[in-house]
Amino acid sequence: MSTDVKRTRKRAGKPDNFQAVDTFLLEQLPIPQALRNHLTFSLGKSDSWATSRDWYQTAAFTVRDHLMSRWVNTRDAYREANTKRVYYLSLEFLIGRMLANAALNLGIAPELSTGLQEIGQQMEGVVEMEPDAALGNGGLGRLAACFVDSMATMDIPATGYGIRYDYGMFRQTIEEGQQVENPDNWLRYQNIWEIQRPEHTCEVKFYGRVVQVHTDHGTEHHWIETESVVAMPYDVPVPGYGTQTVNNLRLWSAKAAKEFDLLHFNQGNYEKSVEGRHGAETISQVLYPNDASESGKELRLKQQYFFVSASIQDILHRFTNYNSDWDTLPDKAAIQLNDTHPAIAVAEMMYQLIDHYHLAWDRAWKLVTQIFAYTNHTLMPEALESWSVELFATLLPRHLEIIYEINHRFLQMVNQHFPGDCDLLRRVSIIDETHGRRVRMAHLAVIGSHTVNGVAALHSELLKTTLFADFNRIFPGKFTNVTNGITPRRWLNQANPLLTELLTQHIGGGFQKDLSLIKHSEPLADNAAFRQAFRDVKAANKQRLAYKILQKTGVVINPQAMFDVQIKRIHEYKRQLLNVLHVITLYNRIRSGQATLHTPRVVIFAGKAAPGYWLAKQIIRLINDVAAIINNDPVVGDQLKVVFYPNYEVSAAEILFPGADLSEQISTAGTEASGTGNMKMALNGALTIGTLDGANVEIKEEVGDENIFIFGLTTAEVTKLKTGGYNPWDYYHGNAELKQVIDMIGSGFFSVGDPARYQAIVDTLLQKGDQYLLLADYADYVATQEKVAALYRDEEAWSRMAILNMARMAKFSSDRTIGEYASRIWKVSPFKA
Ligand SMILES: *Cc1c(COP(=O)(O)O)cnc(C)c1O
């Protein structure tokens, strides 16, 4: 059947005047009227008994009305034009709240705000009733969320594919100083931003065995006796800013293949008849709360295969609906793998093309390697995913065969180019034979992709010289860099309306869509009136943050003090502990009467620790114990306060970033692939104290050496020190202040009555070799903090520098990032619906 015939048939049943019956009356209602309508007709309430949540839902329905026609039109236009699309596969999308962002991107935020006022509601309060969509851990998931925003804004035909977890990232509370994990039941109330699409359901198979069947066309592989799970898609609209484009985020939910087992039911065993459901539906039940470490659990591999298989089926189904020549597939689809979590997609596409669509191996492989690209997010060995061959053989026997075949052909090719180098073959093989036969997902991703990118210049260089050095010899030119970015819509406009307003007054609007325009604010650094206005904005944002901190922690802070902020996942490599060492150093200086030199500071921490990462949880406890001592010491007063802001998530980040004066980006050089918190801070007018790591290097290039506080060892120095035999004891004995700080932690100064509480922390620093070189970087860190404090006392110099930081952040818009992916990797162009 020709594609034209198919398309005509698809549209049949639509009256010719369908478009003219304009749908779109709902959008034309004045917003107060629309709100009232929804309160009555969608919620069945009157305002006399409407709750705050009802008002949120009312507002969400109203904004959704403005999305729908654009969403429908975008989809129709892509189909009509049969345009090339990007598919962004990610196990995480850390989107946060949608209401204010959708209103902003649609350009109706002011009307919504006044509309709510007219009916006696405040926008700020209404927005707060929305639970965060916390379908991610941290940076990797937030990057995916920034990317879908940028792709829609730039009119890139794109779909995000992920999992609709019933429970997202756990909600963190602090009890007696310790992290407690609470379930995130974010779907308890109706989720207005999703639409179930049962007609796009697909079946995902597991287990079973493979048999070979000889036919006229050759040998076929049949994967039989499998167990099935149904993948049910939920679509979430992704509105672009200042455009008609509304892209789609398709999140899969697992459903039992058979609602219930009738045999059991008929035998009167009702409970047994629904049992099968639970097994299947656990697949999409919960997000794994691990960041930068792999968990190796069977359920995790099931999650990965579940969403990958459904997504690849969906992609190929869409292709075959509108195209007939397989060789055009790379002209219609580009697939980006967000880390190795979806890397099984390489084998899955081979499986579907060969076993289901009957393509020959070579033809299928050629297509695969023209479609896939892979983004690496980490060099750390504990984060590199591998699965035992036994687990693979049980769960996905056909895919293991396919991976063996991919590997066999790849190793043959390598052997031709580097004859006799058995060590090389062993190192690059997808199967790791040295650790009990494991499937290395990063190798599968590299071999199956045409392009592999790191996420900042330094990280991409390190990929080529360390982790993927062998692959870089085998595939010269496959490796590249695309530096991460953040969306200015959420992280400037939405999070910081006061700064947005100030900038708009001085340089006009437009920087939301084209962040390069923000450079026009550079000359304002020398304008005293602007500096004052800029400080007023910062003061208001700090006031807002101080109020939130009081609400959440009961700690009263002085908004005049420097807000020194480190907010990110708690991880040893990010070195929150180094920050704590500095805090205790300041405390000791105050106690010993050196406080006259001191700039008042509020040191703010936020971040979650993986529930199984005991040492990270100890660090949280230490922060809280240190805070309790310092905050209640009358000698200290307002000079120093320590705050642990609970439950770091996107909506918390939106308050924290604009209130920061100082941005702590202090990972050991060579460990943080990029970081994006560093970009959000600088864009909101904070100065950075940081190491030459990740994107800090490029932030320094942009803002200038004189406008950033860089300290510590470089990556090369870290390597050299480690290979030369690093001894933390030398630093401990060589620095009296450092020794005092560590001794206080180790002797129970902050854990009165339980002196052994922090023995493990002290041991990692002294007995276990201080893997992340905190002691080596301590002295330079403390000295650099003194320079920071001195500059903060000169408010004109400080605000001048902060303005320059903001003005020079254009590079770190995720629009720039997506532009690079689109032209260099995906080869897609904008398409205006
Ligand atoms: C930006 C962001 C991150 C990433 O922060 P890094 O400092 O780059 O690790 C993590 N979580 C949330 C909620 C964020 O907004």
PDB file of N, CA and C in Angstrom, residues 217-284:
ATOM      1  N   HIS A 217      13.632 -18.624   3.684  1.00  0.00           N
ATOM      2  CA  HIS A 217      14.469 -17.416   3.669  1.00  0.00           C
ATOM      3  C   HIS A 217      15.711 -17.571   4.540  1.00  0.00           C
ATOM      4  N   GLY A 218      15.874 -18.723   5.172  1.00  0.00           N
ATOM      5  CA  GLY A 218      17.030 -18.911   6.046  1.00  0.00           C
ATOM      6  C   GLY A 218      16.571 -19.239   7.459  1.00  0.00           C
ATOM      7  N   THR A 219      17.519 -19.123   8.376  1.00  0.00           N
ATOM      8  CA  THR A 219      17.203 -19.482   9.752  1.00  0.00           C
ATOM      9  C   THR A 219      16.547 -18.308  10.466  1.00  0.00           C
ATOM     10  N   GLU A 220      15.442 -18.594  11.114  1.00  0.00           N
ATOM     11  CA  GLU A 220      14.795 -17.562  11.928  1.00  0.00           C
ATOM     12  C   GLU A 220      14.934 -17.918  13.389  1.00  0.00           C
ATOM     13  N   HIS A 221      14.969 -16.891  14.223  1.00  0.00           N
ATOM     14  CA  HIS A 221      15.056 -17.113  15.660  1.00  0.00           C
ATOM     15  C   HIS A 221      13.710 -16.762  16.273  1.00  0.00           C
ATOM     16  N   HIS A 222      13.160 -17.700  16.964  1.00  0.00           N
ATOM     17  CA  HIS A 222      11.872 -17.435  17.603  1.00  0.00           C
ATOM     18  C   HIS A 222      12.052 -17.423  19.113  1.00  0.00           C
ATOM     19  N   TRP A 223      11.639 -16.321  19.695  1.00  0.00           N
ATOM     20  CA  TRP A 223      11.720 -16.160  21.164  1.00  0.00           C
ATOM     21  C   TRP A 223      10.365 -16.614  21.699  1.00  0.00           C
ATOM     22  N   ILE A 224      10.361 -17.740  22.388  1.00  0.00           N
ATOM     23  CA  ILE A 224       9.081 -18.360  22.745  1.00  0.00           C
ATOM     24  C   ILE A 224       8.945 -18.546  24.257  1.00  0.00           C
ATOM     25  N   GLU A 225       7.751 -18.910  24.629  1.00  0.00           N
ATOM     26  CA  GLU A 225       7.417 -19.190  26.037  1.00  0.00           C
ATOM     27  C   GLU A 225       7.761 -18.000  26.937  1.00  0.00           C
ATOM     28  N   THR A 226       7.517 -16.824  26.401  1.00  0.00           N
ATOM     29  CA  THR A 226       7.843 -15.600  27.136  1.00  0.00           C
ATOM     30  C   THR A 226       6.714 -15.227  28.092  1.00  0.00           C
ATOM     31  N   GLU A 227       7.041 -14.317  29.010  1.00  0.00           N
ATOM     32  CA  GLU A 227       6.016 -13.703  29.846  1.00  0.00           C
ATOM     33  C   GLU A 227       5.848 -12.261  29.374  1.00  0.00           C
ATOM     34  N   SER A 228       4.610 -11.838  29.284  1.00  0.00           N
ATOM     35  CA  SER A 228       4.355 -10.518  28.710  1.00  0.00           C
ATOM     36  C   SER A 228       3.908  -9.498  29.746  1.00  0.00           C
ATOM     37  N   VAL A 229       4.289  -8.278  29.479  1.00  0.00           N
ATOM     38  CA  VAL A 229       3.806  -7.142  30.250  1.00  0.00           C
ATOM     39  C   VAL A 229       3.289  -6.135  29.231  1.00  0.00           C
ATOM     40  N   VAL A 230       2.241  -5.444  29.588  1.00  0.00           N
ATOM     41  CA  VAL A 230       1.696  -4.430  28.691  1.00  0.00           C
ATOM     42  C   VAL A 230       2.282  -3.064  29.053  1.00  0.00           C
ATOM     43  N   ALA A 231       2.719  -2.337  28.033  1.00  0.00           N
ATOM     44  CA  ALA A 231       3.219  -0.977  28.249  1.00  0.00           C
ATOM     45  C   ALA A 231       2.135   0.004  27.833  1.00  0.00           C
ATOM     46  N   MET A 232       1.644   0.746  28.805  1.00  0.00           N
ATOM     47  CA  MET A 232       0.568   1.731  28.561  1.00  0.00           C
ATOM     48  C   MET A 232       1.181   3.127  28.529  1.00  0.00           C
ATOM     49  N   PRO A 233       1.049   3.832  27.399  1.00  0.00           N
ATOM     50  CA  PRO A 233       1.657   5.169  27.353  1.00  0.00           C
ATOM     51  C   PRO A 233       0.771   6.262  27.963  1.00  0.00           C
ATOM     52  N   TYR A 234       1.434   7.178  28.637  1.00  0.00           N
ATOM     53  CA  TYR A 234       0.793   8.412  29.107  1.00  0.00           C
ATOM     54  C   TYR A 234       1.561   9.561  28.461  1.00  0.00           C
ATOM     55  N   ASP A 235       0.834  10.411  27.766  1.00  0.00           N
ATOM     56  CA  ASP A 235       1.490  11.517  27.074  1.00  0.00           C
ATOM     57  C   ASP A 235       1.408  12.797  27.894  1.00  0.00           C
ATOM     58  N   VAL A 236       2.517  13.504  27.928  1.00  0.00           N
ATOM     59  CA  VAL A 236       2.601  14.761  28.656  1.00  0.00           C
ATOM     60  C   VAL A 236       3.000  15.838  27.651  1.00  0.00           C
ATOM     61  N   PRO A 237       2.252  16.936  27.587  1.00  0.00           N
ATOM     62  CA  PRO A 237       2.606  17.983  26.633  1.00  0.00           C
ATOM     63  C   PRO A 237       3.840  18.768  27.083  1.00  0.00           C
ATOM     64  N   VAL A 238       4.675  19.121  26.107  1.00  0.00           N
ATOM     65  CA  VAL A 238       5.873  19.920  26.402  1.00  0.00           C
ATOM     66  C   VAL A 238       5.805  21.192  25.556  1.00  0.00           C
ATOM     67  N   PRO A 239       5.288  22.273  26.120  1.00  0.00           N
ATOM     68  CA  PRO A 239       5.119  23.493  25.330  1.00  0.00           C
ATOM     69  C   PRO A 239       6.443  24.236  25.158  1.00  0.00           C
ATOM     70  N   GLY A 240       6.703  24.677  23.942  1.00  0.00           N
ATOM     71  CA  GLY A 240       7.842  25.556  23.713  1.00  0.00           C
ATOM     72  C   GLY A 240       7.509  26.969  24.156  1.00  0.00           C
ATOM     73  N   TYR A 241       8.544  27.758  24.339  1.00  0.00           N
ATOM     74  CA  TYR A 241       8.346  29.163  24.735  1.00  0.00           C
ATOM     75  C   TYR A 241       8.287  30.018  23.484  1.00  0.00           C
ATOM     76  N   GLY A 242       7.240  30.836  23.392  1.00  0.00           N
ATOM     77  CA  GLY A 242       7.141  31.760  22.270  1.00  0.00           C
ATOM     78  C   GLY A 242       7.038  31.067  20.926  1.00  0.00           C
ATOM     79  N   THR A 243       6.338  29.942  20.888  1.00  0.00           N
ATOM     80  CA  THR A 243       6.133  29.225  19.634  1.00  0.00           C
ATOM     81  C   THR A 243       4.836  28.438  19.763  1.00  0.00           C
ATOM     82  N   GLN A 244       4.321  27.996  18.625  1.00  0.00           N
ATOM     83  CA  GLN A 244       3.119  27.158  18.663  1.00  0.00           C
ATOM     84  C   GLN A 244       3.450  25.700  18.972  1.00  0.00           C
ATOM     85  N   THR A 245       4.715  25.360  18.911  1.00  0.00           N
ATOM     86  CA  THR A 245       5.090  23.954  19.070  1.00  0.00           C
ATOM     87  C   THR A 245       4.820  23.442  20.488  1.00  0.00           C
ATOM     88  N   VAL A 246       4.130  22.323  20.552  1.00  0.00           N
ATOM     89  CA  VAL A 246       4.002  21.584  21.814  1.00  0.00           C
ATOM     90  C   VAL A 246       4.405  20.141  21.515  1.00  0.00           C
ATOM     91  N   ASN A 247       5.554  19.736  21.997  1.00  0.00           N
ATOM     92  CA  ASN A 247       6.040  18.378  21.751  1.00  0.00           C
ATOM     93  C   ASN A 247       5.461  17.408  22.767  1.00  0.00           C
ATOM     94  N   ASN A 248       5.879  16.159  22.635  1.00  0.00           N
ATOM     95  CA  ASN A 248       5.292  15.110  23.447  1.00  0.00           C
ATOM     96  C   ASN A 248       6.349  14.405  24.291  1.00  0.00           C
ATOM     97  N   LEU A 249       5.982  14.159  25.525  1.00  0.00           N
ATOM     98  CA  LEU A 249       6.794  13.300  26.386  1.00  0.00           C
ATOM     99  C   LEU A 249       5.937  12.073  26.661  1.00  0.00           C
ATOM    100  N   ARG A 250       6.408  10.921  26.213  1.00  0.00           N
ATOM    101  CA  ARG A 250       5.608   9.691  26.356  1.00  0.00           C
ATOM    102  C   ARG A 250       6.215   8.830  27.453  1.00  0.00           C
ATOM    103  N   LEU A 251       5.456   8.668  28.523  1.00  0.00           N
ATOM    104  CA  LEU A 251       5.930   7.902  29.681  1.00  0.00           C
ATOM    105  C   LEU A 251       5.129   6.598  29.765  1.00  0.00           C
ATOM    106  N   TRP A 252       5.878   5.493  29.893  1.00  0.00           N
ATOM    107  CA  TRP A 252       5.235   4.176  29.863  1.00  0.00           C
ATOM    108  C   TRP A 252       4.953   3.675  31.277  1.00  0.00           C
ATOM    109  N   SER A 253       3.771   3.087  31.416  1.00  0.00           N
ATOM    110  CA  SER A 253       3.387   2.477  32.687  1.00  0.00           C
ATOM    111  C   SER A 253       3.149   0.991  32.437  1.00  0.00           C
ATOM    112  N   ALA A 254       3.590   0.146  33.363  1.00  0.00           N
ATOM    113  CA  ALA A 254       3.448  -1.306  33.176  1.00  0.00           C
ATOM    114  C   ALA A 254       2.092  -1.777  33.695  1.00  0.00           C
ATOM    115  N   LYS A 255       1.447  -2.565  32.855  1.00  0.00           N
ATOM    116  CA  LYS A 255       0.161  -3.154  33.260  1.00  0.00           C
ATOM    117  C   LYS A 255       0.252  -4.668  33.036  1.00  0.00           C
ATOM    118  N   ALA A 256      -0.484  -5.395  33.829  1.00  0.00           N
ATOM    119  CA  ALA A 256      -0.512  -6.846  33.628  1.00  0.00           C
ATOM    120  C   ALA A 256      -1.099  -7.167  32.260  1.00  0.00           C
ATOM    121  N   ALA A 257      -0.551  -8.203  31.622  1.00  0.00           N
ATOM    122  CA  ALA A 257      -1.048  -8.587  30.306  1.00  0.00           C
ATOM    123  C   ALA A 257      -2.482  -9.086  30.409  1.00  0.00           C
ATOM    124  N   LYS A 258      -2.742  -9.830  31.453  1.00  0.00           N
ATOM    125  CA  LYS A 258      -4.120 -10.290  31.696  1.00  0.00           C
ATOM    126  C   LYS A 258      -4.592  -9.612  32.968  1.00  0.00           C
ATOM    127  N   GLU A 259      -5.688  -8.885  32.875  1.00  0.00           N
ATOM    128  CA  GLU A 259      -6.175  -8.162  34.055  1.00  0.00           C
ATOM    129  C   GLU A 259      -6.308  -9.114  35.233  1.00  0.00           C
ATOM    130  N   PHE A 260      -7.026 -10.224  35.018  1.00  0.00           N
ATOM    131  CA  PHE A 260      -6.855 -11.300  35.966  1.00  0.00           C
ATOM    132  C   PHE A 260      -7.068 -12.661  35.342  1.00  0.00           C
ATOM    133  N   ASP A 261      -6.577 -13.565  36.107  1.00  0.00           N
ATOM    134  CA  ASP A 261      -6.545 -14.930  35.637  1.00  0.00           C
ATOM    135  C   ASP A 261      -7.918 -15.566  35.878  1.00  0.00           C
ATOM    136  N   LEU A 262      -8.650 -15.759  34.777  1.00  0.00           N
ATOM    137  CA  LEU A 262     -10.033 -16.222  34.915  1.00  0.00           C
ATOM    138  C   LEU A 262     -10.136 -17.611  35.522  1.00  0.00           C
ATOM    139  N   LEU A 263      -9.119 -18.435  35.255  1.00  0.00           N
ATOM    140  CA  LEU A 263      -9.158 -19.792  35.803  1.00  0.00           C
ATOM    141  C   LEU A 263      -9.240 -19.747  37.333  1.00  0.00           C
ATOM    142  N   HIS A 264      -8.302 -18.965  37.901  1.00  0.00           N
ATOM    143  CA  HIS A 264      -8.318 -18.831  39.352  1.00  0.00           C
ATOM    144  C   HIS A 264      -9.612 -18.191  39.826  1.00  0.00           C
ATOM    145  N   PHE A 265     -10.059 -17.199  39.075  1.00  0.00           N
ATOM    146  CA  PHE A 265     -11.247 -16.469  39.482  1.00  0.00           C
ATOM    147  C   PHE A 265     -12.452 -17.417  39.532  1.00  0.00           C
ATOM    148  N   ASN A 266     -12.576 -18.242  38.490  1.00  0.00           N
ATOM    149  CA  ASN A 266     -13.700 -19.157  38.431  1.00  0.00           C
ATOM    150  C   ASN A 266     -13.636 -20.214  39.524  1.00  0.00           C
ATOM    151  N   GLN A 267     -12.413 -20.499  39.964  1.00  0.00           N
ATOM    152  CA  GLN A 267     -12.297 -21.454  41.061  1.00  0.00           C
ATOM    153  C   GLN A 267     -12.554 -20.780  42.409  1.00  0.00           C
ATOM    154  N   GLY A 268     -12.926 -19.529  42.352  1.00  0.00           N
ATOM    155  CA  GLY A 268     -13.271 -18.837  43.591  1.00  0.00           C
ATOM    156  C   GLY A 268     -12.075 -18.242  44.313  1.00  0.00           C
ATOM    157  N   ASN A 269     -10.913 -18.300  43.669  1.00  0.00           N
ATOM    158  CA  ASN A 269      -9.719 -17.749  44.325  1.00  0.00           C
ATOM    159  C   ASN A 269      -9.448 -16.345  43.806  1.00  0.00           C
ATOM    160  N   TYR A 270     -10.181 -15.397  44.333  1.00  0.00           N
ATOM    161  CA  TYR A 270     -10.096 -14.033  43.820  1.00  0.00           C
ATOM    162  C   TYR A 270      -8.711 -13.437  44.030  1.00  0.00           C
ATOM    163  N   GLU A 271      -8.136 -13.656  45.193  1.00  0.00           N
ATOM    164  CA  GLU A 271      -6.836 -13.047  45.479  1.00  0.00           C
ATOM    165  C   GLU A 271      -5.772 -13.548  44.527  1.00  0.00           C
ATOM    166  N   LYS A 272      -5.784 -14.874  44.271  1.00  0.00           N
ATOM    167  CA  LYS A 272      -4.783 -15.425  43.372  1.00  0.00           C
ATOM    168  C   LYS A 272      -4.993 -14.897  41.947  1.00  0.00           C
ATOM    169  N   SER A 273      -6.249 -14.614  41.623  1.00  0.00           N
ATOM    170  CA  SER A 273      -6.537 -14.199  40.247  1.00  0.00           C
ATOM    171  C   SER A 273      -5.937 -12.827  39.928  1.00  0.00           C
ATOM    172  N   VAL A 274      -5.664 -12.001  40.906  1.00  0.00           N
ATOM    173  CA  VAL A 274      -5.059 -10.689  40.619  1.00  0.00           C
ATOM    174  C   VAL A 274      -3.563 -10.664  40.952  1.00  0.00           C
ATOM    175  N   GLU A 275      -3.038 -11.790  41.412  1.00  0.00           N
ATOM    176  CA  GLU A 275      -1.650 -11.840  41.837  1.00  0.00           C
ATOM    177  C   GLU A 275      -0.677 -11.449  40.716  1.00  0.00           C
ATOM    178  N   GLY A 276      -0.933 -11.995  39.524  1.00  0.00           N
ATOM    179  CA  GLY A 276      -0.047 -11.738  38.385  1.00  0.00           C
ATOM    180  C   GLY A 276       0.113 -10.253  38.118  1.00  0.00           C
ATOM    181  N   ARG A 277      -0.917  -9.511  38.419  1.00  0.00           N
ATOM    182  CA  ARG A 277      -0.863  -8.067  38.189  1.00  0.00           C
ATOM    183  C   ARG A 277       0.293  -7.421  38.918  1.00  0.00           C
ATOM    184  N   HIS A 278       0.476  -7.834  40.171  1.00  0.00           N
ATOM    185  CA  HIS A 278       1.467  -7.129  40.987  1.00  0.00           C
ATOM    186  C   HIS A 278       2.860  -7.295  40.407  1.00  0.00           C
ATOM    187  N   GLY A 279       3.187  -8.537  40.016  1.00  0.00           N
ATOM    188  CA  GLY A 279       4.507  -8.785  39.442  1.00  0.00           C
ATOM    189  C   GLY A 279       4.760  -7.863  38.269  1.00  0.00           C
ATOM    190  N   ALA A 280       3.813  -7.803  37.334  1.00  0.00           N
ATOM    191  CA  ALA A 280       3.991  -7.001  36.131  1.00  0.00           C
ATOM    192  C   ALA A 280       4.072  -5.523  36.486  1.00  0.00           C
ATOM    193  N   GLU A 281       3.196  -5.106  37.375  1.00  0.00           N
ATOM    194  CA  GLU A 281       3.059  -3.661  37.585  1.00  0.00           C
ATOM    195  C   GLU A 281       4.152  -3.084  38.484  1.00  0.00           C
ATOM    196  N   THR A 282       4.907  -3.955  39.141  1.00  0.00           N
ATOM    197  CA  THR A 282       6.031  -3.425  39.916  1.00  0.00           C
ATOM    198  C   THR A 282       7.085  -2.800  39.007  1.00  0.00           C
ATOM    199  N   ILE A 283       7.090  -3.167  37.719  1.00  0.00           N
ATOM    200  CA  ILE A 283       8.154  -2.682  36.834  1.00  0.00           C
ATOM    201  C   ILE A 283       8.213  -1.152  36.818  1.00  0.00           C
ATOM    202  N   SER A 284       7.050  -0.508  36.759  1.00  0.00           N
ATOM    203  CA  SER A 284       7.086   0.958  36.701  1.00  0.00           C
ATOM    204  C   SER A 284       6.713   1.585  38.042  1.00  0.00           C
TER     205      SER A 284
END
